Amino acid sequence: MAARDWLYFALLIGALAVSVPLLGVYLARVLEGTPQRGDRVWGPLERLIYRALGIDSRAEQRWRTYASSVLAFSAASVLVLYLLQRLQGVLPLNPTHVGGVTPALSWNTAVSFVTNTNWQNYAGETAMSYFTQMVGFVTQNFVSAAAGIAVAVALIRGLVRSRTATLGNFWVDVTRVVVRVLLPLSVVSTLVLVASGVIDTLAGTHVVHTVSGSTQSLPGGAIAPQEVIKELGTNGGGPFNANSAHPFENPTGFTNFFENYLLLLIPFSLPWTFGVMAGSRRQGASVLAAMAVLWAALSFGAMAAETSGSHLLGPGITQHATATVVGGNLTGKEVRFGAAQSALFNSSATATSTGAVDSASDSYTALGGGALLTNMMFGEVSPGGVGSGLYGMLILALVSVFIAGLMVGRTPEYLGKKIQAAEMKLVAIYILVVPLAALSLTAFALLWPSARASLLNHGAHGLTEMIYAFVSTSNNNGSAFAGLNGNTGFFNIALGLAMLLGRFATIVPVLALAGSLGAKPRLEESAGTLPTGTPLFALLLTGVTVIIVGLTYFPVLALGPLLEHFVAHA
């Protein structure tokens, strides 16, 4: 990699190192209801929302009620978003006069945005009206992100409270996150992007004349606000088909850096929030360290693979990043970003649940694409989506202390809570449900003739395209290997099912686990307690994560990207 790429990476880490502790502490205060200076501004707005929805902000919910609230809110959101798409032809803010979306695609897209996946089987500039984008998609970008954070906080409360039957109030948690965190950050970040060249207009398509005498249609839209919450909430659904590679969404090297920073900001801040709420910042630091190590390792792997280029090009063709021009594997990448920075962006997007990409993942080298796929196979805990990354890593922390307890013949404990059979059954369900959905649906699709016909490539690369789609949707990421045609009846239904399972078949066990842990007494540490706020535990947590993913997914990785790489080098 060139010196500029190392500098880019260092600046990104520096920006996160400065802001993560600040935002982490602020999030903890917001979610704990600690009085703040901003109460005079945000308090009246929150109380207005509570009155409008009939919410008692002082009431707390048991885990079943909390889970029912999540499911009911999500079901209503799917219905509203489905109707918006079906009726967009007669709704306002439709200057390009697009018609209603087909039923199967409307359902797939509604599920996609409500589950924080944002998988897109459509081209935003030609299929969706401004009203659908602004009222439907942007709203879901806020509330689906807030719902993920709320579930993570419910699990934290279960861990840190003693003998409690309640986990907080879902409606209050979501309202506080949206009003006090996501909205203020989005307003400031939108101003930064608009000042940097990202468009923000309600005008329709603008026709321009080129120097060759032909015409070109330039799309419009309120792009900057959607771009911000798409990254900040780790959503990923772009208003344009090219997503963050489009110059109207991501015009310069600075905006590429800033958007990469935004999509990592909250996922890396939440472990710090966990440490503050647990009363021990070392606990949060150990989780954060495990996330950071996994993210850095796979990001470097993707960057190295893409800057090394492809050996399939003939001798005498310089591809390396040390060349006088931007080198490496530039197929499917924007020259204004280069190979290394594109790979870092896509790696960050797949390590979180963002799914936004600034280059075409399908054109990556076998190992580069394999690194992106592995990011998602980790369950997106490196650092994962907003909320989902933290509760996923806390689940793996419970597995780690359980394994350590087996080694010494002692009942495992985490934050003073004994981890027993009931908790481990819920942990097992959480760990198994996503791989079961992804691998089973992939196998079924490979046997279904019309599904195989959607593949652009076959052989090892075709397998990677197929498994990538189901791993992406079941992990609520939303990025894709573009070679797969997903806008078919089969994939609209199958991928929608994968998204629902990946979101709600994991959230319910997490909340049940939180309820079980919250009912337990919090015990004092003893000489036999495994210290979990140490570098050694961070190393154990990292190792357990790698082993679980390896045992689950290595066969399909071996038949996909690894086989493609070694056959090409034979």
Coordinates of N, CA and C in Angstrom, one line a residue, residues 280-369:
S280 N -17.6 -0.3 35.0 CA -16.2 -0.7 34.8 C -15.9 -0.5 33.3
R281 N -15.2 0.5 33.0 CA -14.8 0.8 31.6 C -13.9 -0.2 31.0
R282 N -13.2 -0.9 31.9 CA -12.3 -2.0 31.4 C -13.1 -3.1 30.7
Q283 N -14.4 -3.4 31.2 CA -15.2 -4.4 30.6 C -15.6 -3.9 29.1
G284 N -15.9 -2.7 29.0 CA -16.2 -2.2 27.6 C -14.9 -2.2 26.8
A285 N -13.8 -1.8 27.4 CA -12.5 -1.8 26.6 C -12.1 -3.1 26.1
S286 N -12.4 -4.2 26.8 CA -12.0 -5.5 26.4 C -12.9 -6.0 25.2
V287 N -14.2 -5.6 25.2 CA -15.0 -5.9 24.1 C -14.6 -5.1 22.9
L288 N -14.4 -3.8 23.1 CA -14.0 -2.9 22.0 C -12.7 -3.4 21.4
A289 N -11.7 -3.9 22.2 CA -10.4 -4.3 21.7 C -10.6 -5.5 20.7
A290 N -11.5 -6.5 21.1 CA -11.8 -7.6 20.3 C -12.4 -7.2 19.0
M291 N -13.3 -6.3 19.0 CA -14.0 -5.8 17.8 C -12.9 -5.1 16.9
A292 N -12.1 -4.3 17.5 CA -11.1 -3.5 16.7 C -10.1 -4.5 16.0
V293 N -9.6 -5.5 16.8 CA -8.6 -6.4 16.2 C -9.2 -7.1 15.0
L294 N -10.4 -7.6 15.1 CA -11.1 -8.3 14.0 C -11.3 -7.4 12.8
W295 N -11.7 -6.2 13.0 CA -11.9 -5.2 12.0 C -10.6 -4.9 11.3
A296 N -9.6 -4.6 12.0 CA -8.3 -4.2 11.5 C -7.7 -5.3 10.7
A297 N -7.8 -6.6 11.2 CA -7.2 -7.7 10.5 C -7.8 -7.9 9.1
L298 N -9.1 -7.9 9.1 CA -9.8 -8.2 7.8 C -9.7 -7.0 6.9
S299 N -9.7 -5.8 7.4 CA -9.5 -4.6 6.6 C -8.2 -4.6 5.9
F300 N -7.1 -4.9 6.7 CA -5.8 -5.0 6.1 C -5.7 -6.1 5.0
G301 N -6.4 -7.2 5.3 CA -6.4 -8.3 4.3 C -7.0 -7.9 3.0
A302 N -8.2 -7.2 3.1 CA -8.9 -6.7 1.9 C -8.0 -5.7 1.2
M303 N -7.4 -4.8 1.9 CA -6.6 -3.7 1.3 C -5.4 -4.3 0.6
A304 N -4.8 -5.3 1.3 CA -3.6 -5.9 0.7 C -3.9 -6.7 -0.6
A305 N -5.1 -7.4 -0.6 CA -5.5 -8.2 -1.7 C -5.8 -7.3 -2.9
E306 N -6.4 -6.2 -2.7 CA -6.8 -5.3 -3.8 C -5.6 -4.4 -4.3
T307 N -4.7 -4.1 -3.4 CA -3.6 -3.3 -3.9 C -2.5 -4.2 -4.6
S308 N -2.6 -5.5 -4.3 CA -1.6 -6.4 -5.0 C -2.0 -6.6 -6.4
G309 N -3.3 -6.4 -6.7 CA -3.8 -6.6 -8.1 C -4.0 -8.1 -8.4
S310 N -4.2 -8.3 -9.7 CA -4.4 -9.7 -10.2 C -3.3 -10.2 -11.0
H311 N -2.9 -11.4 -10.7 CA -1.8 -12.0 -11.5 C -2.2 -12.4 -12.9
L312 N -3.5 -12.4 -13.1 CA -4.0 -12.8 -14.4 C -3.7 -11.8 -15.6
L313 N -3.4 -10.6 -15.2 CA -3.0 -9.6 -16.2 C -1.6 -10.0 -16.6
G314 N -1.3 -9.6 -17.9 CA 0.0 -10.0 -18.5 C 1.2 -9.3 -17.9
P315 N 2.4 -9.9 -18.1 CA 3.6 -9.3 -17.6 C 3.8 -7.9 -18.2
G316 N 4.4 -7.0 -17.5 CA 4.7 -5.6 -17.9 C 3.6 -4.6 -17.6
I317 N 2.5 -5.1 -17.0 CA 1.4 -4.2 -16.6 C 1.6 -3.9 -15.2
T318 N 1.9 -2.7 -14.8 CA 2.1 -2.3 -13.4 C 0.7 -2.1 -12.8
Q319 N 0.5 -2.8 -11.7 CA -0.8 -2.8 -11.0 C -0.6 -2.3 -9.5
H320 N 0.6 -2.2 -9.1 CA 0.8 -2.0 -7.6 C 0.6 -0.6 -7.2
A321 N 0.3 -0.4 -5.9 CA 0.0 1.0 -5.4 C 1.2 1.8 -5.4
T322 N 2.4 1.3 -5.5 CA 3.6 2.1 -5.5 C 3.9 2.7 -6.9
A323 N 3.0 2.4 -7.9 CA 3.2 3.0 -9.2 C 2.9 4.5 -9.2
T324 N 3.3 5.1 -10.3 CA 3.1 6.6 -10.3 C 1.6 6.9 -10.5
V325 N 0.8 6.0 -11.0 CA -0.7 6.2 -11.0 C -1.3 5.2 -10.0
V326 N -2.5 5.5 -9.6 CA -3.2 4.6 -8.7 C -3.3 3.2 -9.3
G327 N -2.8 2.2 -8.5 CA -2.7 0.9 -9.1 C -3.5 -0.1 -8.3
G328 N -3.1 -1.4 -8.4 CA -3.8 -2.5 -7.8 C -5.0 -2.9 -8.7
N329 N -5.9 -3.6 -8.1 CA -7.1 -4.1 -8.8 C -8.1 -3.0 -8.8
L330 N -8.2 -2.2 -9.9 CA -9.1 -1.1 -10.0 C -10.4 -1.4 -10.7
T331 N -10.6 -2.7 -11.1 CA -11.8 -3.0 -11.7 C -13.0 -2.8 -10.8
G332 N -14.0 -2.1 -11.2 CA -15.2 -1.8 -10.3 C -14.9 -0.8 -9.3
K333 N -13.8 0.0 -9.3 CA -13.5 1.0 -8.3 C -13.4 2.3 -8.9
E334 N -13.7 3.3 -8.1 CA -13.5 4.7 -8.5 C -12.1 5.2 -8.4
V335 N -11.5 5.8 -9.4 CA -10.1 6.2 -9.4 C -9.9 7.3 -8.4
R336 N -11.0 8.0 -8.0 CA -10.9 9.1 -7.0 C -10.6 8.6 -5.6
F337 N -10.9 7.3 -5.4 CA -10.6 6.7 -4.1 C -9.4 5.7 -4.2
G338 N -9.3 5.0 -5.2 CA -8.2 4.1 -5.3 C -8.5 2.7 -4.7
A339 N -7.6 1.7 -4.9 CA -7.9 0.4 -4.5 C -7.9 0.2 -3.0
A340 N -6.9 0.7 -2.3 CA -6.8 0.5 -0.9 C -8.0 1.2 -0.1
Q341 N -8.3 2.4 -0.4 CA -9.3 3.1 0.3 C -10.7 2.6 0.0
S342 N -10.9 2.1 -1.2 CA -12.1 1.4 -1.6 C -12.3 0.2 -0.8
A343 N -11.2 -0.6 -0.7 CA -11.3 -1.9 0.1 C -11.5 -1.6 1.5
L344 N -10.9 -0.6 2.1 CA -11.2 -0.2 3.5 C -12.6 0.1 3.7
F345 N -13.2 0.9 2.8 CA -14.6 1.3 3.0 C -15.5 0.1 2.9
N346 N -15.3 -0.7 1.9 CA -16.2 -1.9 1.8 C -16.0 -2.9 3.0
S347 N -14.8 -3.0 3.5 CA -14.5 -3.8 4.6 C -15.2 -3.3 5.9
S348 N -15.2 -2.0 6.1 CA -15.9 -1.3 7.2 C -17.4 -1.5 7.0
A349 N -17.9 -1.5 5.8 CA -19.3 -1.6 5.6 C -19.8 -3.0 5.8
T350 N -19.0 -4.0 5.5 CA -19.4 -5.4 5.8 C -19.1 -5.8 7.2
A351 N -18.1 -5.2 7.9 CA -17.8 -5.4 9.3 C -18.9 -4.9 10.2
T352 N -19.6 -3.8 9.7 CA -20.8 -3.3 10.4 C -22.0 -3.9 9.6
S353 N -23.2 -3.5 9.9 CA -24.3 -4.0 9.1 C -24.7 -2.9 8.1
T354 N -23.8 -2.1 7.6 CA -24.1 -1.0 6.8 C -24.5 -1.4 5.4
G355 N -23.6 -2.2 4.7 CA -23.9 -2.6 3.4 C -23.7 -1.6 2.3
A356 N -23.4 -0.3 2.7 CA -23.1 0.7 1.7 C -21.7 0.3 1.1
V357 N -21.5 0.5 -0.2 CA -20.2 0.2 -0.8 C -19.8 1.3 -1.7
D358 N -18.5 1.6 -1.8 CA -18.1 2.6 -2.8 C -17.4 2.0 -3.9
S359 N -17.5 0.7 -4.1 CA -16.9 -0.1 -5.2 C -17.7 -1.4 -5.4
A360 N -17.5 -2.0 -6.5 CA -18.3 -3.2 -6.8 C -17.6 -4.5 -6.2
S361 N -18.2 -5.0 -5.2 CA -17.6 -6.2 -4.5 C -17.4 -7.4 -5.4
D362 N -18.2 -7.5 -6.4 CA -18.2 -8.7 -7.3 C -16.9 -8.7 -8.1
S363 N -16.3 -7.5 -8.3 CA -15.1 -7.4 -9.1 C -13.8 -7.4 -8.3
Y364 N -13.9 -7.7 -7.0 CA -12.8 -7.8 -6.1 C -12.0 -9.1 -6.4
T365 N -10.8 -9.1 -6.0 CA -10.0 -10.4 -6.1 C -10.7 -11.4 -5.3
A366 N -10.3 -12.7 -5.5 CA -10.9 -13.8 -4.7 C -10.7 -13.6 -3.2
L367 N -9.5 -13.2 -2.8 CA -9.2 -13.1 -1.4 C -9.9 -11.8 -0.8
G368 N -9.9 -10.7 -1.7 CA -10.5 -9.5 -1.2 C -12.0 -9.6 -1.0
G369 N -12.7 -10.3 -1.9 CA -14.1 -10.6 -1.8 C -14.3 -11.6 -0.6

